[in-house]
Structure formats: structure tokens, C-alpha cells
Short mmCIF file of C-alpha atoms and ligand atoms in Angstrom, two decimals:
data_model
loop_
_atom_site.label_atom_id
_atom_site.label_comp_id
_atom_site.label_asym_id
_atom_site.label_seq_id
_atom_site.Cartn_x
_atom_site.Cartn_y
_atom_site.Cartn_z
CA MET A 1 -16.73 11.15 -3.40
CA THR A 2 -14.35 12.58 -0.80
CA ILE A 3 -11.32 14.40 -2.13
CA MET A 4 -8.39 14.58 0.27
CA ASN A 5 -5.33 16.64 -0.37
CA PHE A 6 -1.88 16.24 1.12
CA SER A 7 0.45 18.83 -0.38
CA GLY A 8 4.00 19.88 0.32
CA ILE A 9 5.35 16.64 1.81
CA SER A 10 9.12 16.74 1.46
CA LYS A 11 11.69 14.07 2.27
CA SER A 12 15.44 14.08 2.02
CA VAL A 13 17.03 11.05 0.36
CA MET A 14 20.31 9.88 -1.06
CA ASN A 15 22.18 9.97 -4.41
CA ALA A 16 21.74 11.43 -7.93
CA ASN A 17 21.97 15.07 -8.87
CA SER A 18 19.38 15.15 -11.59
CA HIS A 19 16.03 16.90 -11.57
CA THR A 20 12.89 14.94 -12.39
CA THR A 21 9.20 15.86 -12.29
CA ILE A 22 6.66 13.05 -12.56
CA LEU A 23 2.89 13.06 -12.97
CA ALA A 24 1.59 9.84 -11.37
CA PHE A 25 -1.69 7.91 -11.62
CA GLU A 26 -3.04 5.22 -9.27
CA THR A 27 -6.36 3.47 -9.94
CA SER A 28 -5.70 -0.16 -8.94
CA CYS A 29 -8.68 -0.48 -6.59
CA ASP A 30 -11.13 2.04 -5.15
CA GLU A 31 -9.11 5.26 -4.83
CA THR A 32 -8.48 7.54 -7.79
CA GLY A 33 -5.04 9.01 -7.17
CA ILE A 34 -3.16 11.70 -9.08
CA ALA A 35 0.06 13.29 -7.83
CA LEU A 36 2.99 15.40 -8.93
CA VAL A 37 6.32 14.40 -7.44
CA GLU A 38 9.65 16.11 -7.94
CA LYS A 39 13.18 14.83 -7.30
CA ASN A 40 15.77 17.52 -7.03
CA GLY A 41 19.19 16.11 -6.30
CA GLU A 42 18.73 14.33 -3.01
CA ASN A 43 15.34 15.80 -2.25
CA VAL A 44 12.04 14.13 -3.15
CA GLN A 45 9.03 16.37 -2.81
CA VAL A 46 5.35 15.60 -3.25
CA LEU A 47 3.98 18.77 -4.89
CA VAL A 48 0.35 17.69 -4.96
CA ASN A 49 -1.38 14.47 -3.90
CA LYS A 50 -5.06 14.16 -4.80
CA VAL A 51 -7.01 11.13 -3.61
CA ALA A 52 -10.67 10.64 -4.50
CA SER A 53 -11.99 7.85 -2.30
CA GLN A 54 -14.90 5.69 -3.47
CA ALA A 55 -15.52 4.28 0.03
CA ASN A 56 -19.04 5.77 0.22
CA LEU A 57 -19.97 4.25 -3.13
CA HIS A 58 -18.83 0.74 -2.17
CA GLU A 59 -20.42 0.86 1.27
CA LYS A 60 -23.77 0.03 -0.39
CA THR A 61 -22.46 -3.30 -1.73
CA GLY A 62 -20.21 -4.03 1.26
CA GLY A 63 -17.20 -4.37 -1.04
CA VAL A 64 -15.67 -3.21 -4.31
CA VAL A 65 -17.45 -4.23 -7.54
CA PRO A 66 -14.65 -3.83 -10.14
CA GLU A 67 -16.83 -2.39 -12.93
CA VAL A 68 -18.45 0.10 -10.53
CA ALA A 69 -14.99 1.19 -9.35
CA ALA A 70 -13.81 1.58 -12.95
CA ARG A 71 -16.80 3.72 -13.91
CA GLU A 72 -16.14 6.03 -10.96
CA HIS A 73 -12.45 6.31 -11.92
CA VAL A 74 -13.55 7.33 -15.43
CA LEU A 75 -15.82 10.05 -14.04
CA THR A 76 -13.23 11.32 -11.55
CA ILE A 77 -9.90 11.15 -13.30
CA ARG A 78 -10.19 14.15 -15.61
CA PRO A 79 -11.44 16.77 -13.12
CA LEU A 80 -8.92 15.45 -10.59
CA LEU A 81 -6.11 15.83 -13.14
CA GLU A 82 -7.14 19.40 -13.87
CA GLU A 83 -7.18 20.17 -10.13
CA ALA A 84 -3.80 18.54 -9.56
CA LEU A 85 -2.13 20.44 -12.40
CA ALA A 86 -3.70 23.75 -11.36
CA GLU A 87 -2.64 23.32 -7.73
CA SER A 88 0.91 22.33 -8.62
CA GLY A 89 1.34 25.30 -10.95
CA LYS A 90 2.93 22.87 -13.44
CA THR A 91 2.11 22.40 -17.10
CA LYS A 92 3.06 19.62 -19.48
CA ASP A 93 6.27 21.49 -20.28
CA ASN A 94 7.49 20.99 -16.68
CA ILE A 95 6.73 17.25 -16.64
CA ASP A 96 9.46 14.77 -17.57
CA ALA A 97 7.45 11.55 -17.47
CA ILE A 98 4.07 10.03 -16.61
CA ALA A 99 3.99 7.17 -14.10
CA VAL A 100 1.13 4.76 -13.63
CA THR A 101 0.31 1.69 -11.55
CA VAL A 102 0.17 -1.17 -14.05
CA GLY A 103 -0.72 -3.83 -11.46
CA PRO A 104 -1.52 -5.82 -9.48
CA GLY A 105 -5.13 -4.87 -8.84
CA LEU A 106 -8.61 -4.99 -10.31
CA MET A 107 -8.26 -5.14 -14.08
CA PRO A 108 -11.15 -2.77 -15.02
CA ALA A 109 -9.91 -0.24 -12.44
CA LEU A 110 -6.23 -0.47 -13.44
CA SER A 111 -7.18 -0.03 -17.10
CA VAL A 112 -8.64 3.44 -16.45
CA GLY A 113 -5.36 4.81 -15.06
CA VAL A 114 -3.26 3.09 -17.71
CA THR A 115 -5.51 4.37 -20.52
CA ALA A 116 -5.38 7.92 -19.17
CA ALA A 117 -1.58 7.76 -18.85
CA ARG A 118 -1.22 6.34 -22.37
CA ALA A 119 -3.44 9.05 -23.86
CA LEU A 120 -1.46 11.83 -22.14
CA SER A 121 1.84 10.23 -23.09
CA TYR A 122 0.74 10.18 -26.73
CA SER A 123 -0.57 13.72 -26.88
CA TRP A 124 2.15 15.31 -24.68
CA LYS A 125 4.95 13.18 -26.16
CA LYS A 126 6.20 12.10 -22.73
CA PRO A 127 7.71 8.77 -21.66
CA LEU A 128 5.75 6.39 -19.44
CA VAL A 129 7.04 4.78 -16.23
CA PRO A 130 5.19 1.56 -15.29
CA VAL A 131 5.08 1.07 -11.51
CA HIS A 132 4.18 -2.03 -9.47
CA HIS A 133 1.62 -1.11 -6.82
CA LEU A 134 3.74 -2.54 -3.98
CA GLU A 135 6.78 -0.52 -5.04
CA GLY A 136 4.66 2.51 -4.30
CA HIS A 137 3.80 1.27 -0.81
CA ILE A 138 7.49 0.45 -0.17
CA TYR A 139 8.71 3.90 -1.25
CA SER A 140 6.06 5.68 0.81
CA ALA A 141 7.75 4.20 3.90
CA ALA A 142 11.38 4.12 2.68
CA LEU A 143 11.44 7.86 2.03
CA GLU A 144 10.69 8.49 5.71
CA HIS A 145 14.37 7.70 6.34
CA GLN A 146 16.14 10.86 7.37
CA GLU A 147 19.80 10.21 6.64
CA GLY A 148 21.94 7.54 5.00
CA SER A 149 20.37 4.67 3.11
CA PRO A 150 17.43 2.63 4.46
CA PHE A 151 18.62 -0.30 2.31
CA PRO A 152 18.86 -3.24 2.64
CA ALA A 153 15.39 -2.97 4.15
CA LEU A 154 12.99 -5.60 5.37
CA ALA A 155 9.53 -4.54 4.17
CA LEU A 156 6.32 -5.89 5.67
CA ILE A 157 3.49 -5.10 3.24
CA VAL A 158 -0.01 -5.54 4.62
CA SER A 159 -2.89 -4.46 2.41
CA GLY A 160 -6.24 -5.62 1.09
CA GLY A 161 -4.55 -7.70 -1.57
CA HIS A 162 -1.15 -8.60 -0.11
CA THR A 163 0.66 -9.86 2.95
CA MET A 164 4.34 -10.04 2.11
CA LEU A 165 7.82 -9.83 3.53
CA ILE A 166 10.12 -8.35 0.93
CA ALA A 167 13.87 -7.80 1.14
CA VAL A 168 14.55 -4.49 -0.59
CA ARG A 169 18.27 -4.99 -1.22
CA ASP A 170 18.79 -1.52 -2.66
CA HIS A 171 16.78 1.01 -4.68
CA LEU A 172 14.46 -1.00 -6.96
CA LYS A 173 15.86 -4.40 -5.98
CA TYR A 174 13.19 -6.67 -4.55
CA GLU A 175 13.20 -10.24 -3.27
CA ILE A 176 10.05 -11.84 -1.86
CA LEU A 177 10.88 -13.68 1.38
CA GLY A 178 7.38 -14.68 2.42
CA THR A 179 3.77 -14.31 1.37
CA THR A 180 0.29 -15.43 2.41
CA LYS A 181 -0.95 -18.85 1.36
CA ASP A 182 -4.56 -17.68 1.35
CA ASP A 183 -6.17 -14.41 2.47
CA ALA A 184 -4.32 -11.11 2.83
CA VAL A 185 -4.40 -9.42 6.24
CA GLY A 186 -6.56 -6.50 5.05
CA GLU A 187 -8.96 -8.93 3.40
CA VAL A 188 -9.36 -10.83 6.70
CA PHE A 189 -9.95 -7.55 8.57
CA ASP A 190 -12.68 -6.75 6.02
CA LYS A 191 -14.24 -10.24 6.34
CA VAL A 192 -14.19 -10.11 10.16
CA ALA A 193 -15.85 -6.68 9.91
CA ARG A 194 -18.67 -8.30 7.93
CA MET A 195 -18.99 -11.06 10.56
CA LEU A 196 -19.30 -8.32 13.19
CA GLU A 197 -21.84 -6.48 10.98
CA LEU A 198 -19.63 -3.42 10.62
CA PRO A 199 -19.86 -1.22 7.50
CA TYR A 200 -17.33 -1.16 4.63
CA PRO A 201 -14.39 -0.51 4.64
CA GLY A 202 -14.07 -2.89 7.55
CA GLY A 203 -10.40 -2.71 8.58
CA PRO A 204 -10.50 0.68 10.29
CA GLN A 205 -13.86 -0.20 11.92
CA VAL A 206 -12.51 -3.44 13.41
CA SER A 207 -9.43 -1.66 14.74
CA ARG A 208 -11.59 1.10 16.27
CA LEU A 209 -13.74 -1.53 18.01
CA ALA A 210 -10.63 -3.47 19.08
CA GLU A 211 -9.41 -0.45 21.06
CA LYS A 212 -12.40 -0.90 23.40
CA GLY A 213 -12.00 -4.67 23.83
CA ASN A 214 -9.81 -7.13 25.73
CA PRO A 215 -7.17 -8.66 23.42
CA LYS A 216 -6.84 -11.62 25.80
CA ALA A 217 -10.57 -12.42 26.01
CA ILE A 218 -10.36 -15.21 23.40
CA LYS A 219 -7.25 -17.20 22.61
CA PHE A 220 -7.47 -17.29 18.80
CA PRO A 221 -4.88 -19.37 16.92
CA ARG A 222 -1.60 -17.62 15.96
CA PRO A 223 -1.27 -18.90 12.38
CA MET A 224 1.96 -20.40 10.96
CA LEU A 225 4.12 -19.70 14.02
CA GLN A 226 5.67 -23.16 13.82
CA SER A 227 5.93 -23.32 10.01
CA GLY A 228 9.67 -22.63 10.05
CA ASP A 229 9.37 -20.29 7.05
CA LEU A 230 8.37 -16.68 6.44
CA HIS A 231 4.95 -17.42 4.96
CA PHE A 232 1.54 -16.48 6.38
CA SER A 233 -1.96 -18.01 6.41
CA TYR A 234 -5.17 -16.51 7.72
CA SER A 235 -7.99 -18.85 6.69
CA GLY A 236 -7.84 -20.83 9.99
CA LEU A 237 -7.98 -17.67 12.07
CA LYS A 238 -10.88 -16.38 9.96
CA THR A 239 -12.84 -19.59 10.61
CA ALA A 240 -12.09 -19.41 14.35
CA VAL A 241 -13.46 -15.85 14.45
CA LEU A 242 -16.56 -16.96 12.53
CA TYR A 243 -17.27 -19.71 15.11
CA ALA A 244 -16.75 -17.24 17.95
CA THR A 245 -19.27 -14.81 16.46
CA ARG A 246 -21.84 -17.62 15.94
CA ASP A 247 -21.52 -19.22 19.36
CA THR A 248 -24.02 -17.20 21.39
CA SER A 249 -23.43 -19.42 24.46
CA LEU A 250 -19.98 -17.78 24.82
CA ASN A 251 -21.65 -14.40 25.27
CA LEU A 252 -18.70 -12.56 23.71
CA SER A 253 -18.79 -8.85 23.02
CA LYS A 254 -17.93 -7.57 19.53
CA GLU A 255 -15.21 -5.44 21.11
CA ASP A 256 -13.52 -8.49 22.68
CA ILE A 257 -13.75 -10.50 19.44
CA ALA A 258 -12.24 -7.60 17.47
CA ALA A 259 -9.45 -7.04 20.01
CA SER A 260 -8.60 -10.76 20.28
CA PHE A 261 -8.62 -11.18 16.49
CA GLN A 262 -6.38 -8.14 16.01
CA ALA A 263 -3.96 -9.41 18.68
CA ALA A 264 -3.67 -12.79 16.89
CA VAL A 265 -2.94 -11.08 13.55
CA ILE A 266 -0.34 -8.77 15.05
CA ASP A 267 1.39 -11.63 16.92
CA SER A 268 1.64 -13.63 13.69
CA LEU A 269 3.11 -10.69 11.76
CA ILE A 270 5.57 -9.71 14.49
CA ALA A 271 6.83 -13.31 14.83
CA LYS A 272 7.66 -13.48 11.12
CA VAL A 273 9.38 -10.08 11.09
CA GLN A 274 11.48 -11.19 14.07
CA MET A 275 12.32 -14.44 12.30
CA ALA A 276 13.47 -12.56 9.17
CA LEU A 277 15.63 -10.24 11.32
CA ASP A 278 17.19 -13.28 13.03
CA GLN A 279 18.11 -14.73 9.64
CA GLU A 280 19.68 -11.68 8.06
CA GLU A 281 20.98 -8.19 8.79
CA PHE A 282 18.90 -5.27 7.56
CA ALA A 283 19.49 -1.50 7.77
CA SER A 284 15.81 -0.76 8.43
CA VAL A 285 12.34 -2.26 8.77
CA LEU A 286 9.50 -0.83 6.65
CA LEU A 287 5.80 -1.21 7.36
CA ALA A 288 3.54 -0.32 4.43
CA GLY A 289 0.13 -0.92 2.83
CA GLY A 290 -3.37 0.01 3.96
CA VAL A 291 -3.22 -2.06 7.18
CA ALA A 292 -0.07 -0.14 8.19
CA ALA A 293 -2.52 2.56 9.33
CA ASN A 294 -3.45 0.24 12.23
CA THR A 295 -2.11 1.93 15.35
CA SER A 296 -1.66 -1.27 17.40
CA LEU A 297 0.36 -2.85 14.60
CA ARG A 298 2.45 0.31 14.24
CA SER A 299 3.30 0.36 17.93
CA ALA A 300 4.06 -3.40 18.05
CA MET A 301 6.45 -2.96 15.10
CA GLN A 302 7.96 0.12 16.73
CA ASP A 303 8.64 -1.88 19.93
CA LEU A 304 10.17 -4.77 18.02
CA CYS A 305 12.51 -2.44 16.11
CA GLN A 306 13.46 -0.56 19.25
CA ASN A 307 14.45 -3.84 20.92
CA ALA A 308 16.38 -4.89 17.81
CA HIS A 309 18.07 -1.44 17.54
CA ILE A 310 16.99 -1.02 13.96
CA PRO A 311 15.26 2.03 12.41
CA PHE A 312 11.51 1.56 11.91
CA LEU A 313 10.01 3.36 8.93
CA THR A 314 6.38 3.73 7.98
CA ALA A 315 4.32 6.23 5.99
CA PRO A 316 2.18 8.73 7.88
CA GLY A 317 -1.18 7.10 8.74
CA ASP A 318 -3.12 9.02 6.09
CA LEU A 319 -0.65 7.97 3.37
CA CYS A 320 -0.73 4.22 4.13
CA GLY A 321 -3.78 3.68 1.92
CA ASP A 322 -3.62 3.83 -1.85
CA ASN A 323 -2.50 7.14 -3.35
CA ALA A 324 -0.52 8.37 -6.35
CA ALA A 325 2.20 10.19 -4.36
CA MET A 326 3.70 6.80 -3.50
CA ILE A 327 3.63 5.80 -7.17
CA GLY A 328 5.42 9.04 -8.08
CA GLN A 329 7.94 8.51 -5.25
CA ALA A 330 8.88 5.08 -6.67
CA ALA A 331 8.76 6.42 -10.22
CA VAL A 332 11.33 9.22 -9.79
CA PHE A 333 13.90 6.54 -8.87
CA ALA A 334 12.73 4.10 -11.56
CA PHE A 335 12.83 6.81 -14.25
CA GLU A 336 16.33 7.92 -13.25
CA ALA A 337 17.40 4.25 -13.34
CA GLY A 338 16.22 4.07 -16.96
CA ARG A 339 12.78 2.51 -16.63
CA ASN A 340 10.68 4.17 -19.30
CA THR A 341 8.55 3.14 -22.22
CA ASP A 342 6.02 4.62 -24.66
CA TRP A 343 2.24 4.49 -25.02
CA GLN A 344 2.36 1.48 -27.34
CA HIS A 345 4.28 -0.69 -24.87
CA ILE A 346 2.41 -0.46 -21.59
CA ASP A 347 -0.45 -2.58 -20.32
CA ALA A 348 -2.35 -3.20 -17.10
CA SER A 349 -2.06 -6.62 -15.50
CA ALA A 350 -4.15 -7.94 -12.60
CA ARG A 351 -1.33 -10.20 -11.40
CA LEU A 352 2.28 -9.04 -11.36
CA ASN A 353 5.37 -10.13 -9.43
CA ILE A 354 7.31 -7.23 -7.89
CA GLU A 355 10.60 -9.10 -8.43
CA SER A 356 10.20 -8.62 -12.19
CA PHE A 357 10.41 -4.83 -11.58
CA SER A 358 13.89 -5.13 -10.06
CA VAL A 359 16.71 -3.36 -11.86
O1 KG4 B 401 -3.25 -0.65 0.48
P1 KG4 B 401 -4.72 -0.52 0.51
O2 KG4 B 401 -5.32 0.86 0.60
O3 KG4 B 401 -5.35 -1.20 -0.76
C1 KG4 B 401 -4.79 -2.35 -1.31
O4 KG4 B 401 -3.75 -2.23 -2.01
O5 KG4 B 401 -5.35 -3.44 -1.02
O6 KG4 B 401 -5.26 -1.42 1.72
C2 KG4 B 401 -6.62 -1.49 2.01
C3 KG4 B 401 -6.83 -2.44 3.18
C4 KG4 B 401 -8.31 -2.76 3.42
O7 KG4 B 401 -8.45 -4.15 3.56
C5 KG4 B 401 -8.61 -2.02 4.73
O8 KG4 B 401 -9.63 -2.61 5.47
C6 KG4 B 401 -7.27 -2.13 5.43
O9 KG4 B 401 -6.33 -1.89 4.41
N1 KG4 B 401 -7.12 -1.14 6.52
C7 KG4 B 401 -6.97 -1.47 7.83
C8 KG4 B 401 -6.88 -0.25 8.55
N2 KG4 B 401 -6.97 0.77 7.65
C9 KG4 B 401 -7.11 0.20 6.40
N3 KG4 B 401 -6.89 -2.66 8.44
C10 KG4 B 401 -6.73 -2.67 9.78
N4 KG4 B 401 -6.65 -1.56 10.54
C11 KG4 B 401 -6.71 -0.34 9.96
N5 KG4 B 401 -6.63 0.76 10.71
ZN1 ZN B 402 -2.42 -0.73 -1.79
#
């Protein structure tokens, strides 16, 4: 178990004069996350952000086994909570509400965070703020905006479970514009990593290898470019990569396969973002989710936004993956907007639509 710590991240945002302190939990997949986030007038500050990664544990199985992830969350969550509270210098008396990711994600894993949040809510007599996992990713990027409002924002979410274009019309107002018809981008990165015999988690490994390869070596298909809508599909590209890895007569290097695959993914994403920008005016473009850590994707999005004269916002690389700071960052706004419930009325759900979290 590796425990990372990112403390003292502070971002200036708009509106509201109230003061809110939130304790946030995130256990939707294979990171146990606990954070304390404070909103003071226009300032949102991450007081403590603890992330316990289970990557080493899941390396043995080459992927996340939900029950194994849940067991590790159970073992980790209490000591991590004690550390987070001690480091923040806060006690239950300073905490206004407890936020937790209620979905989407792996049900056994989600249930650990939700159960912990319910138990604390009951014993501390604090309200609960249910948060959709993707709201967290969106806020981690949106709060990078320095002045004025980033909304309406066009958010590209690319993670292990999702590939989505979402119009964030204002705070907590979401409309899904496009989504993947099959695999998510992160999932395809992980599957290509397995084809290239790279260890778990595969995404970062593929992108590292891609840096040493020629992105033009193999002309992989650019999926859905002619579909005329904002949806994505990656199963065809995945199959094309599989054939390339099996065809020894082509004598392709792993580096070239990785680089050519990554270039095809990035082209497909960039084309859809451009299409969405052509259809509608946005105040900013957000890139979020685990795959947002990919440096080639970040720079392609940066270039696109520069050409379109629109601010490009993304979380710092080490905060693109799952963490509880992002859940707390969404929750301070949700709580102030009146989203709160009690321990008897909150449940985890493996499948959840972000639009149903709109205010
Ligand atoms: O958001 P996240 O931490 O978890 C989910 O909500 O799914 O995203 C994890 C995904 C994994 O599929 C991982 O391989 C991928 O993000 N990923 C990357 C990179 N870093 C993480 N994919 C491509 N390039 C990267 N640098
Ligand atoms: Zn995520």
C-alpha cells in the first residue's frame, strides 16, 4: 500500500459567502481516498488529501478483483481517517458534512466508503452529501479556473470506466453529449497493455512506451470520426491492435504499436471535442479522469484550445486519478446548494447517471 499525500492545494472560485468544511470519502475502485476540503467564501482549499493506492495488490491478478479491493478498503479506511483528521487539525466539531462517492463503480468497493460515511454520520450527527464519481473528476479540473466562471464548460472525461463528453451548464448542471458505445478509453489502454505484456496498471505503462515509439508507424483506425454524433467506440481499434501484436511478419516494435495506438485514441477524442465546440459556445474545456494524466493527450487538448481561443482546464497530473479531494471539491458546492441527506437515506449504486445529480 502506497500512501500519497497532497496537502494545501488552494483554488480561488466564484460566488457564495458561506463557510463549509467537508470530510470526503472515495472508494469506488482501487484507491482508498479520504480528504478534508474547506470552502471559505470564494476560496476552496484542500486541507488534506490522503490516497492509499492498491496498485501493487492488483498487479498480481493483472486487474481489480472487486472483493479483494473491498477488503483492502476495509483494512485501510480507519487508519487513513485517523491520519487525515490528525494532519488537518480538525475534529468532528469543525466538520459540517460528510461526502461520499455513491457511484458509479465496483459495488463491493463503493459499499465500504458508503458504510463508513453512514456510520460516522450516525455517530457524529452530521449530514451526508452523496457525490457522483464523475462530478468529482469534473470539479478537480473546473477549480483550476483562476477568475470568472468556467461554465458553461465542455468536459471530456476519460477514465477506466467512462469516456464521456458532458456539457456542464453551470455549477452542478450536467448534460451528457456523448459517451462510448463499448469500452472506455482507460479500459482500452489497460487491455492494450496486457496485449503488450506490460504490468498493471497498464495505461501509464503504455503511454511511457509510446513516448519511445513512432505514432505514424501503423495506421490504426480512427473510430467514429464519420458517425456525425459525439459518441465514441473503441472495440474496433482494440481488435486492430490485437492483430498487430499477433502478426509477427510485420515485425513491429512494442513502442511503435503503443505510440500508434495512442495517436489513434487521441485523434478520435480531439475530433469529438472539436465537433462539440463547433456546435455550441463554451466558456472553457475541461479534461478529467485517470487518462487525463496522459501527457500527449494533455498537450493535444492544450493545442486545440489554444487554436479555439478557449481556456483549457485540467487537474494536476497527480490528481487526475481517483482521490477524495475531488469528491470534497464537488461536495462543498453540492452541500451549499442544499444536497444533503441522512444515514438512513444513502446507498451505493454501481450504475448511476450524472444527469440525475443536476440541481
Ligand atoms: O479515473 P481513474 O483513476 O479510475 C476510474 O474512475 O476508472 O482512471 C483509471 C484509468 C486506468 O484505466 C488507467 O490505466 C488510466 O486511467 N490511466 C492512463 C494514464 N494514467 C492512468 N491512461 C493513459 N495514459 C496515462 N498516463
Ligand atoms: Zn475515476
